[in-house]
Amino acid sequence: MILFSLLTFTSLNAQQLDSYIQIAEENNPEIQAFNLRYEIAEEKLNEVNSYPDTEFGFGYFVSEPETRTGAQKARFSIRQMLPWFGTITARENYAGSMADAEYVEVAIAKRNLKLSVAQAYYRLYANSSKQKILQENIALLETFHELALNSLEVGSASAVDVLRLQMRQNDLKQQQQTLEQEFQAEKVLFNNLLNRETGAAVSVVDSMEIPRDEIIEKETVTEVHPELLKFDKLYASINEAENLNQKEAAPKLGFGVDYVSVQERTDMMPSDNGKDILMPMVSVSIPIFNNKYKSVTRQNELRQQELEAQRESRLNTLQTKLEEALSNRASAKITATTFLNNIQQANDAEEILIKSYETGTIDFNDVLEIQELQLKFQIGLIEAVKNYYMQSAVINYLSN
């Protein structure tokens, strides 16, 4: 039954949190901005899939050159330069690789958002649970306060005991009010992550438990983690950039036509009198001084070396964070187990005090001391559970 209850809670908690994460991914403006950047990068494919502008020219001869067949009046021309074979494809491949890199940025942003929403949710749970614990302790102190009043009437307690219990109640009420204010601030942050009204209601589970018999596997940073995949995509984009650079260094071909309007001669009638001139043209642009392209090649090589170093550094950082999260989660579980044992012993001590009241030997100093210990252990347990799940969220971010 305990195992069934735990599995049921885990399922409900995951469903509720997943629904909030889905809302955040749909509404979060940062994710929307990254999606738009990806769409812009994809649109670049249409930009590069084109030829250079076609050139049209017109010239009018102010001083008309005389030819055997007549005077030249005007010149019309059209020119089209064509890149070397495969250059357009190389540009498309480069633009596509940059779009892939932008898509990885979207995946990273979603992971960061998922982590932020999960951790904010767990903070809300911890705050709400602390308020409930404080309310229970206030009610418990009220019970002891009534016992103290009864003992005061029969002379087995002093007015100081009654006042100390009242002051302790006031202190807990103040802590509860402070937590309420913190909850409202945390709720605003949570709703901002979901990009909805800051006053929107937020529902959190009533209780959370740490799995007792979970299977611990050695976690490692996945090689396809988006933060590492980003470097791989950028490395691939540099390969495409170098391929494009080699194509740009190749000769460029140009084709065109010149049309010259010729006026007929009136002084004589030679053959082809007034015949217009049509001259097809072919041109070749050869990059004789190609230091520019050699420099770009060297820059690409250096960029790839830089990316390799950055990827290795980022992998080390992520692995370190993962080890820290695993250690912190294990510590949280140990701490929670200790607090559970202490809470049980404090409850046993409380029962003994209640039974002592029946014999008229209750010590209200012991009452306050036990109550303070109970509250300390209960708050500590809530913090340990919160830390356990917050570290689990970090582990999921790094290893899944």
CSV table of C-alpha atoms in Angstrom, one decimal:
chain,number,residue,atom,x,y,z
A,1,MET,CA,0.0,0.0,0.0
A,2,ILE,CA,2.8,2.4,0.8
A,3,LEU,CA,4.5,1.6,-2.5
A,4,PHE,CA,1.2,2.1,-4.4
A,5,SER,CA,0.6,5.5,-2.6
A,6,LEU,CA,4.1,6.6,-3.4
A,7,LEU,CA,3.8,5.7,-7.1
A,8,THR,CA,0.4,7.4,-7.2
A,9,PHE,CA,1.8,10.6,-5.7
A,10,THR,CA,4.8,10.6,-8.0
A,11,SER,CA,2.5,10.2,-11.0
A,12,LEU,CA,0.2,13.0,-9.9
A,13,ASN,CA,3.1,15.3,-9.1
A,14,ALA,CA,4.8,14.6,-12.5
A,15,GLN,CA,1.5,15.2,-14.3
A,16,GLN,CA,0.8,18.5,-12.6
A,17,LEU,CA,4.4,19.8,-13.1
A,18,ASP,CA,4.4,18.6,-16.7
A,19,SER,CA,1.2,20.6,-17.4
A,20,TYR,CA,2.8,23.7,-16.0
A,21,ILE,CA,6.0,23.1,-18.1
A,22,GLN,CA,3.9,22.7,-21.2
A,23,ILE,CA,2.1,26.0,-20.6
A,24,ALA,CA,5.4,27.7,-20.1
A,25,GLU,CA,6.8,26.3,-23.3
A,26,GLU,CA,3.7,27.5,-25.2
A,27,ASN,CA,3.6,31.0,-23.6
A,28,ASN,CA,7.1,31.9,-22.7
A,29,PRO,CA,8.3,34.9,-24.8
A,30,GLU,CA,11.9,33.8,-24.6
A,31,ILE,CA,11.1,30.5,-26.3
A,32,GLN,CA,9.0,32.3,-28.8
A,33,ALA,CA,12.0,34.6,-29.6
A,34,PHE,CA,14.3,31.6,-30.1
A,35,ASN,CA,11.7,30.0,-32.4
A,36,LEU,CA,11.6,33.2,-34.4
A,37,ARG,CA,15.4,33.2,-34.7
A,38,TYR,CA,15.2,29.7,-36.0
A,39,GLU,CA,12.6,30.6,-38.6
A,40,ILE,CA,14.8,33.5,-39.7
A,41,ALA,CA,17.7,31.2,-40.1
A,42,GLU,CA,15.6,28.8,-42.1
A,43,GLU,CA,14.5,31.7,-44.3
A,44,LYS,CA,18.1,32.4,-45.1
A,45,LEU,CA,18.0,29.3,-47.3
A,46,ASN,CA,15.7,31.3,-49.7
A,47,GLU,CA,18.1,34.3,-49.6
A,48,VAL,CA,21.2,32.4,-50.6
A,49,ASN,CA,19.4,30.3,-53.3
A,50,SER,CA,19.7,33.0,-55.8
A,51,TYR,CA,22.1,34.4,-58.5
A,52,PRO,CA,23.8,37.8,-58.5
A,53,ASP,CA,21.7,40.7,-59.7
A,54,THR,CA,21.3,40.9,-63.5
A,55,GLU,CA,22.9,44.1,-64.9
A,56,PHE,CA,21.1,46.2,-67.5
A,57,GLY,CA,22.8,49.1,-69.2
A,58,PHE,CA,21.9,51.9,-71.6
A,59,GLY,CA,24.2,54.4,-73.3
A,60,TYR,CA,23.6,57.2,-75.7
A,61,PHE,CA,26.3,58.3,-78.0
A,62,VAL,CA,26.6,62.1,-77.7
A,63,SER,CA,29.4,62.0,-80.2
A,64,GLU,CA,28.2,59.4,-82.7
A,65,PRO,CA,30.9,57.1,-84.0
A,66,GLU,CA,30.7,56.7,-87.8
A,67,THR,CA,31.0,53.3,-89.2
A,68,ARG,CA,30.8,52.0,-92.8
A,69,THR,CA,27.2,51.0,-92.3
A,70,GLY,CA,26.1,54.1,-90.4
A,71,ALA,CA,26.4,56.1,-87.2
A,72,GLN,CA,26.0,54.3,-83.8
A,73,LYS,CA,23.2,56.0,-81.9
A,74,ALA,CA,22.8,54.0,-78.6
A,75,ARG,CA,24.0,50.9,-76.8
A,76,PHE,CA,21.9,48.5,-74.8
A,77,SER,CA,23.5,45.8,-72.6
A,78,ILE,CA,22.6,43.0,-70.3
A,79,ARG,CA,25.0,41.1,-68.0
A,80,GLN,CA,24.6,38.1,-65.7
A,81,MET,CA,27.4,36.7,-63.6
A,82,LEU,CA,27.2,33.1,-62.5
A,83,PRO,CA,29.1,31.6,-59.5
A,84,TRP,CA,31.2,28.5,-60.0
A,85,PHE,CA,29.5,25.1,-60.1
A,86,GLY,CA,28.2,24.0,-56.7
A,87,THR,CA,28.5,27.5,-55.1
A,88,ILE,CA,24.8,27.9,-54.7
A,89,THR,CA,24.5,24.4,-53.1
A,90,ALA,CA,27.4,25.3,-50.8
A,91,ARG,CA,25.6,28.4,-49.7
A,92,GLU,CA,22.5,26.4,-49.0
A,93,ASN,CA,24.4,23.9,-46.9
A,94,TYR,CA,26.0,26.6,-44.9
A,95,ALA,CA,22.7,28.4,-44.3
A,96,GLY,CA,21.1,25.0,-43.3
A,97,SER,CA,23.9,24.3,-40.8
A,98,MET,CA,23.4,27.7,-39.2
A,99,ALA,CA,19.7,27.0,-38.9
A,100,ASP,CA,20.5,23.7,-37.2
A,101,ALA,CA,22.7,25.6,-34.7
A,102,GLU,CA,19.8,28.0,-34.0
A,103,TYR,CA,17.5,25.0,-33.5
A,104,VAL,CA,19.8,23.7,-30.8
A,105,GLU,CA,19.5,27.1,-29.1
A,106,VAL,CA,15.7,26.5,-28.9
A,107,ALA,CA,16.3,23.1,-27.3
A,108,ILE,CA,18.7,24.7,-24.7
A,109,ALA,CA,16.2,27.5,-23.9
A,110,LYS,CA,13.4,24.9,-23.4
A,111,ARG,CA,15.6,22.9,-21.0
A,112,ASN,CA,16.5,26.0,-19.0
A,113,LEU,CA,12.8,26.9,-18.8
A,114,LYS,CA,11.9,23.4,-17.7
A,115,LEU,CA,14.5,23.5,-15.0
A,116,SER,CA,13.4,27.0,-13.8
A,117,VAL,CA,9.7,26.0,-13.7
A,118,ALA,CA,10.4,22.8,-11.8
A,119,GLN,CA,12.6,24.5,-9.2
A,120,ALA,CA,10.1,27.3,-8.7
A,121,TYR,CA,7.4,24.7,-8.3
A,122,TYR,CA,9.4,22.9,-5.6
A,123,ARG,CA,10.0,26.2,-3.8
A,124,LEU,CA,6.2,26.8,-3.8
A,125,TYR,CA,5.6,23.4,-2.5
A,126,ALA,CA,8.1,23.9,0.3
A,127,ASN,CA,6.6,27.2,1.3
A,128,SER,CA,3.1,25.9,1.3
A,129,SER,CA,4.1,22.8,3.4
A,130,LYS,CA,5.9,25.0,5.9
A,131,GLN,CA,2.8,27.1,6.3
A,132,LYS,CA,0.7,24.0,7.0
A,133,ILE,CA,3.3,22.8,9.5
A,134,LEU,CA,3.3,26.1,11.3
A,135,GLN,CA,-0.5,26.1,11.4
A,136,GLU,CA,-0.5,22.6,12.9
A,137,ASN,CA,2.1,23.7,15.5
A,138,ILE,CA,0.0,26.8,16.4
A,139,ALA,CA,-3.0,24.5,17.0
A,140,LEU,CA,-0.8,22.2,19.1
A,141,LEU,CA,0.4,25.1,21.2
A,142,GLU,CA,-3.2,26.2,21.6
A,143,THR,CA,-3.9,22.8,23.1
A,144,PHE,CA,-1.0,23.1,25.5
A,145,HIS,CA,-2.1,26.7,26.3
A,146,GLU,CA,-5.5,25.3,27.4
A,147,LEU,CA,-3.7,22.7,29.5
A,148,ALA,CA,-1.5,25.4,31.0
A,149,LEU,CA,-4.6,27.4,31.9
A,150,ASN,CA,-6.2,24.4,33.6
A,151,SER,CA,-2.9,23.7,35.4
A,152,LEU,CA,-2.8,27.3,36.5
A,153,GLU,CA,-6.2,27.0,38.1
A,154,VAL,CA,-5.1,24.1,40.2
A,155,GLY,CA,-1.7,25.6,41.0
A,156,SER,CA,0.5,23.1,39.1
A,157,ALA,CA,1.6,25.8,36.5
A,158,SER,CA,2.6,29.4,36.7
A,159,ALA,CA,1.4,32.4,34.8
A,160,VAL,CA,4.9,32.6,33.2
A,161,ASP,CA,4.2,29.2,31.5
A,162,VAL,CA,1.0,30.5,30.1
A,163,LEU,CA,2.7,33.7,28.8
A,164,ARG,CA,5.6,31.7,27.3
A,165,LEU,CA,3.2,29.5,25.3
A,166,GLN,CA,1.3,32.6,24.1
A,167,MET,CA,4.5,34.3,23.0
A,168,ARG,CA,5.6,31.1,21.2
A,169,GLN,CA,2.2,31.1,19.3
A,170,ASN,CA,2.7,34.7,18.4
A,171,ASP,CA,6.2,33.9,17.0
A,172,LEU,CA,4.8,31.1,14.9
A,173,LYS,CA,2.0,33.3,13.5
A,174,GLN,CA,4.6,35.9,12.5
A,175,GLN,CA,6.6,33.2,10.7
A,176,GLN,CA,3.5,32.0,8.9
A,177,GLN,CA,2.7,35.6,7.8
A,178,THR,CA,6.2,36.0,6.5
A,179,LEU,CA,5.9,32.7,4.5
A,180,GLU,CA,2.6,33.9,3.1
A,181,GLN,CA,4.3,37.0,1.7
A,182,GLU,CA,7.2,34.9,0.3
A,183,PHE,CA,4.7,32.6,-1.3
A,184,GLN,CA,3.0,35.5,-3.1
A,185,ALA,CA,6.3,36.7,-4.4
A,186,GLU,CA,7.3,33.2,-5.5
A,187,LYS,CA,3.9,32.8,-7.2
A,188,VAL,CA,4.5,36.0,-9.2
A,189,LEU,CA,7.9,34.6,-10.4
A,190,PHE,CA,6.3,31.3,-11.3
A,191,ASN,CA,3.5,32.9,-13.3
A,192,ASN,CA,6.0,35.1,-15.1
A,193,LEU,CA,7.8,31.9,-16.2
A,194,LEU,CA,4.4,30.7,-17.6
A,195,ASN,CA,3.8,34.2,-19.1
A,196,ARG,CA,0.4,34.6,-17.6
A,197,GLU,CA,-1.4,36.9,-15.1
A,198,THR,CA,0.8,37.2,-11.9
A,199,GLY,CA,-2.3,36.7,-9.8
A,200,ALA,CA,-3.2,33.4,-11.4
A,201,ALA,CA,-3.8,30.5,-9.0
A,202,VAL,CA,-1.0,28.0,-8.6
A,203,SER,CA,-1.8,24.5,-7.4
A,204,VAL,CA,0.9,22.4,-5.7
A,205,VAL,CA,0.7,18.9,-4.2
A,206,ASP,CA,-0.1,18.5,-0.6
A,207,SER,CA,2.9,16.3,0.2
A,208,MET,CA,6.1,15.0,-1.4
A,209,GLU,CA,8.2,12.0,-0.3
A,210,ILE,CA,11.6,10.8,-1.2
A,211,PRO,CA,11.6,7.3,-2.8
A,212,ARG,CA,13.0,4.9,-0.3
A,213,ASP,CA,14.2,2.1,-2.5
A,214,GLU,CA,15.2,3.8,-5.7
A,215,ILE,CA,17.6,2.3,-8.2
A,216,ILE,CA,20.7,4.5,-8.3
A,217,GLU,CA,22.5,4.4,-11.6
A,218,LYS,CA,25.7,6.2,-12.5
A,219,GLU,CA,24.6,9.3,-14.3
A,220,THR,CA,26.8,11.0,-16.9
A,221,VAL,CA,26.3,14.0,-19.2
A,222,THR,CA,24.8,12.7,-22.4
A,223,GLU,CA,26.9,13.3,-25.5
A,224,VAL,CA,23.8,14.6,-27.3
A,225,HIS,CA,23.1,17.2,-24.6
A,226,PRO,CA,22.0,20.4,-26.4
A,227,GLU,CA,24.8,22.5,-24.7
A,228,LEU,CA,27.4,20.1,-26.3
A,229,LEU,CA,25.4,19.6,-29.5
A,230,LYS,CA,25.6,23.3,-30.0
A,231,PHE,CA,29.3,23.1,-30.4
A,232,ASP,CA,29.0,20.1,-32.8
A,233,LYS,CA,26.6,22.0,-35.0
A,234,LEU,CA,28.8,25.1,-35.0
A,235,TYR,CA,31.8,22.9,-35.9
A,236,ALA,CA,29.8,21.5,-38.8
A,237,SER,CA,28.8,24.9,-39.9
A,238,ILE,CA,32.5,25.9,-40.1
A,239,ASN,CA,33.1,22.9,-42.4
A,240,GLU,CA,30.3,24.2,-44.6
A,241,ALA,CA,31.7,27.7,-44.4
A,242,GLU,CA,35.1,26.5,-45.6
A,243,ASN,CA,33.5,24.5,-48.4
A,244,LEU,CA,31.7,27.7,-49.5
A,245,ASN,CA,35.0,29.6,-49.2
A,246,GLN,CA,36.6,27.2,-51.6
A,247,LYS,CA,33.8,27.7,-54.1
A,248,GLU,CA,34.0,31.5,-53.7
A,249,ALA,CA,37.7,31.2,-54.6
A,250,ALA,CA,36.9,29.6,-57.9
A,251,PRO,CA,36.5,31.6,-61.1
A,252,LYS,CA,33.1,33.2,-61.9
A,253,LEU,CA,31.5,33.1,-65.3
A,254,GLY,CA,29.7,36.0,-66.9
A,255,PHE,CA,27.3,36.0,-69.9
A,256,GLY,CA,25.8,39.0,-71.7
A,257,VAL,CA,24.6,40.7,-74.8
A,258,ASP,CA,25.4,44.1,-76.2
A,259,TYR,CA,23.0,45.7,-78.7
A,260,VAL,CA,24.0,48.8,-80.6
A,261,SER,CA,21.5,50.8,-82.6
A,262,VAL,CA,23.0,52.0,-86.0
A,263,GLN,CA,21.5,54.8,-88.1
A,264,GLU,CA,21.2,54.3,-91.8
A,265,ARG,CA,23.5,56.4,-94.1
A,266,THR,CA,21.8,58.7,-96.6
A,267,ASP,CA,24.8,59.7,-98.5
A,268,MET,CA,25.4,56.2,-99.8
A,269,MET,CA,23.9,52.8,-99.7
A,270,PRO,CA,26.6,50.3,-98.6
A,271,SER,CA,25.6,46.7,-97.9
A,272,ASP,CA,24.1,46.1,-94.5
A,273,ASN,CA,23.3,49.9,-94.3
A,274,GLY,CA,21.9,50.8,-90.9
A,275,LYS,CA,22.2,47.2,-89.7
A,276,ASP,CA,22.2,47.1,-85.9
A,277,ILE,CA,25.0,45.3,-84.0
A,278,LEU,CA,24.3,42.4,-81.7
A,279,MET,CA,27.3,41.2,-79.7
A,280,PRO,CA,27.1,38.2,-77.3
A,281,MET,CA,29.8,38.3,-74.6
A,282,VAL,CA,31.4,35.8,-72.2
A,283,SER,CA,33.6,36.9,-69.3
A,284,VAL,CA,35.6,35.1,-66.6
A,285,SER,CA,36.5,36.6,-63.2
A,286,ILE,CA,39.6,34.9,-61.8
A,287,PRO,CA,40.8,35.7,-58.2
A,288,ILE,CA,44.5,36.0,-59.0
A,289,PHE,CA,45.1,37.7,-55.7
A,290,ASN,CA,43.6,35.1,-53.4
A,291,ASN,CA,45.1,36.0,-50.0
A,292,LYS,CA,41.6,36.8,-48.8
A,293,TYR,CA,40.4,33.2,-49.3
A,294,LYS,CA,43.6,31.8,-47.7
A,295,SER,CA,43.0,34.0,-44.7
A,296,VAL,CA,39.4,32.8,-44.4
A,297,THR,CA,40.6,29.2,-44.5
A,298,ARG,CA,43.1,29.8,-41.7
A,299,GLN,CA,40.4,31.6,-39.7
A,300,ASN,CA,38.1,28.6,-40.1
A,301,GLU,CA,40.7,26.3,-38.8
A,302,LEU,CA,41.3,28.4,-35.7
A,303,ARG,CA,37.6,28.7,-35.1
A,304,GLN,CA,37.3,24.9,-35.1
A,305,GLN,CA,40.1,24.6,-32.7
A,306,GLU,CA,38.4,27.1,-30.5
A,307,LEU,CA,35.1,25.2,-30.6
A,308,GLU,CA,36.9,22.0,-29.6
A,309,ALA,CA,38.4,23.7,-26.6
A,310,GLN,CA,35.1,25.3,-25.6
A,311,ARG,CA,33.2,22.0,-26.0
A,312,GLU,CA,35.7,20.2,-23.8
A,313,SER,CA,35.6,23.0,-21.2
A,314,ARG,CA,31.8,23.0,-21.2
A,315,LEU,CA,31.7,19.2,-20.9
A,316,ASN,CA,33.9,19.4,-17.8
A,317,THR,CA,31.7,22.1,-16.3
A,318,LEU,CA,28.5,20.1,-16.9
A,319,GLN,CA,30.0,16.9,-15.5
A,320,THR,CA,31.1,18.8,-12.4
A,321,LYS,CA,27.6,20.2,-12.0
A,322,LEU,CA,26.2,16.8,-12.4
A,323,GLU,CA,28.5,15.3,-9.7
A,324,GLU,CA,27.6,18.1,-7.4
A,325,ALA,CA,23.9,17.6,-8.0
A,326,LEU,CA,24.2,13.8,-7.4
A,327,SER,CA,26.1,14.4,-4.1
A,328,ASN,CA,23.6,17.1,-3.0
A,329,ARG,CA,20.7,14.8,-3.8
A,330,ALA,CA,22.2,11.9,-1.8
A,331,SER,CA,22.9,14.2,1.1
A,332,ALA,CA,19.3,15.5,1.0
A,333,LYS,CA,18.0,11.9,1.2
A,334,ILE,CA,20.3,11.1,4.2
A,335,THR,CA,19.1,14.3,5.9
A,336,ALA,CA,15.5,13.5,5.2
A,337,THR,CA,15.9,10.1,6.8
A,338,THR,CA,17.5,11.6,9.9
A,339,PHE,CA,14.7,14.1,10.2
A,340,LEU,CA,12.1,11.4,9.9
A,341,ASN,CA,13.7,9.4,12.7
A,342,ASN,CA,14.0,12.6,14.9
A,343,ILE,CA,10.3,13.5,14.2
A,344,GLN,CA,9.2,10.0,15.4
A,345,GLN,CA,11.2,10.4,18.6
A,346,ALA,CA,9.9,13.9,19.2
A,347,ASN,CA,6.4,12.6,18.7
A,348,ASP,CA,7.1,9.9,21.3
A,349,ALA,CA,8.3,12.5,23.7
A,350,GLU,CA,5.2,14.5,23.1
A,351,GLU,CA,3.0,11.6,24.0
A,352,ILE,CA,4.9,11.1,27.2
A,353,LEU,CA,4.3,14.7,28.1
A,354,ILE,CA,0.6,14.4,27.4
A,355,LYS,CA,0.5,11.3,29.7
A,356,SER,CA,2.4,13.2,32.3
A,357,TYR,CA,-0.4,15.8,32.4
A,358,GLU,CA,-2.8,13.1,33.6
A,359,THR,CA,-0.6,12.7,36.7
A,360,GLY,CA,-0.3,16.5,37.1
A,361,THR,CA,3.5,16.5,36.6
A,362,ILE,CA,3.7,18.2,33.1
A,363,ASP,CA,6.6,20.6,32.7
A,364,PHE,CA,5.7,23.3,30.2
A,365,ASN,CA,9.4,24.1,29.6
A,366,ASP,CA,9.7,20.6,28.2
A,367,VAL,CA,6.6,21.3,26.2
A,368,LEU,CA,8.2,24.3,24.5
A,369,GLU,CA,11.5,22.5,24.0
A,370,ILE,CA,9.8,19.5,22.4
A,371,GLN,CA,7.6,21.7,20.2
A,372,GLU,CA,10.6,23.7,19.0
A,373,LEU,CA,12.4,20.5,18.2
A,374,GLN,CA,9.4,19.1,16.3
A,375,LEU,CA,9.1,22.2,14.3
A,376,LYS,CA,12.8,22.3,13.5
A,377,PHE,CA,12.7,18.7,12.3
A,378,GLN,CA,9.5,19.1,10.3
A,379,ILE,CA,10.9,22.3,8.6
A,380,GLY,CA,14.2,20.5,8.0
A,381,LEU,CA,12.4,17.5,6.4
A,382,ILE,CA,10.5,19.8,4.0
A,383,GLU,CA,13.8,21.5,3.0
A,384,ALA,CA,15.5,18.2,2.5
A,385,VAL,CA,12.6,16.9,0.3
A,386,LYS,CA,12.7,20.2,-1.7
A,387,ASN,CA,16.4,20.0,-2.2
A,388,TYR,CA,16.1,16.4,-3.3
A,389,TYR,CA,13.7,17.2,-6.0
A,390,MET,CA,15.5,20.4,-7.0
A,391,GLN,CA,18.7,18.5,-7.4
A,392,SER,CA,16.8,15.8,-9.4
A,393,ALA,CA,15.7,18.5,-11.8
A,394,VAL,CA,19.3,19.6,-12.3
A,395,ILE,CA,20.3,15.9,-12.9
A,396,ASN,CA,17.5,15.5,-15.4
A,397,TYR,CA,18.7,18.7,-17.2
A,398,LEU,CA,22.2,17.4,-17.5
A,399,SER,CA,21.8,13.7,-18.1
A,400,ASN,CA,18.6,13.3,-20.1
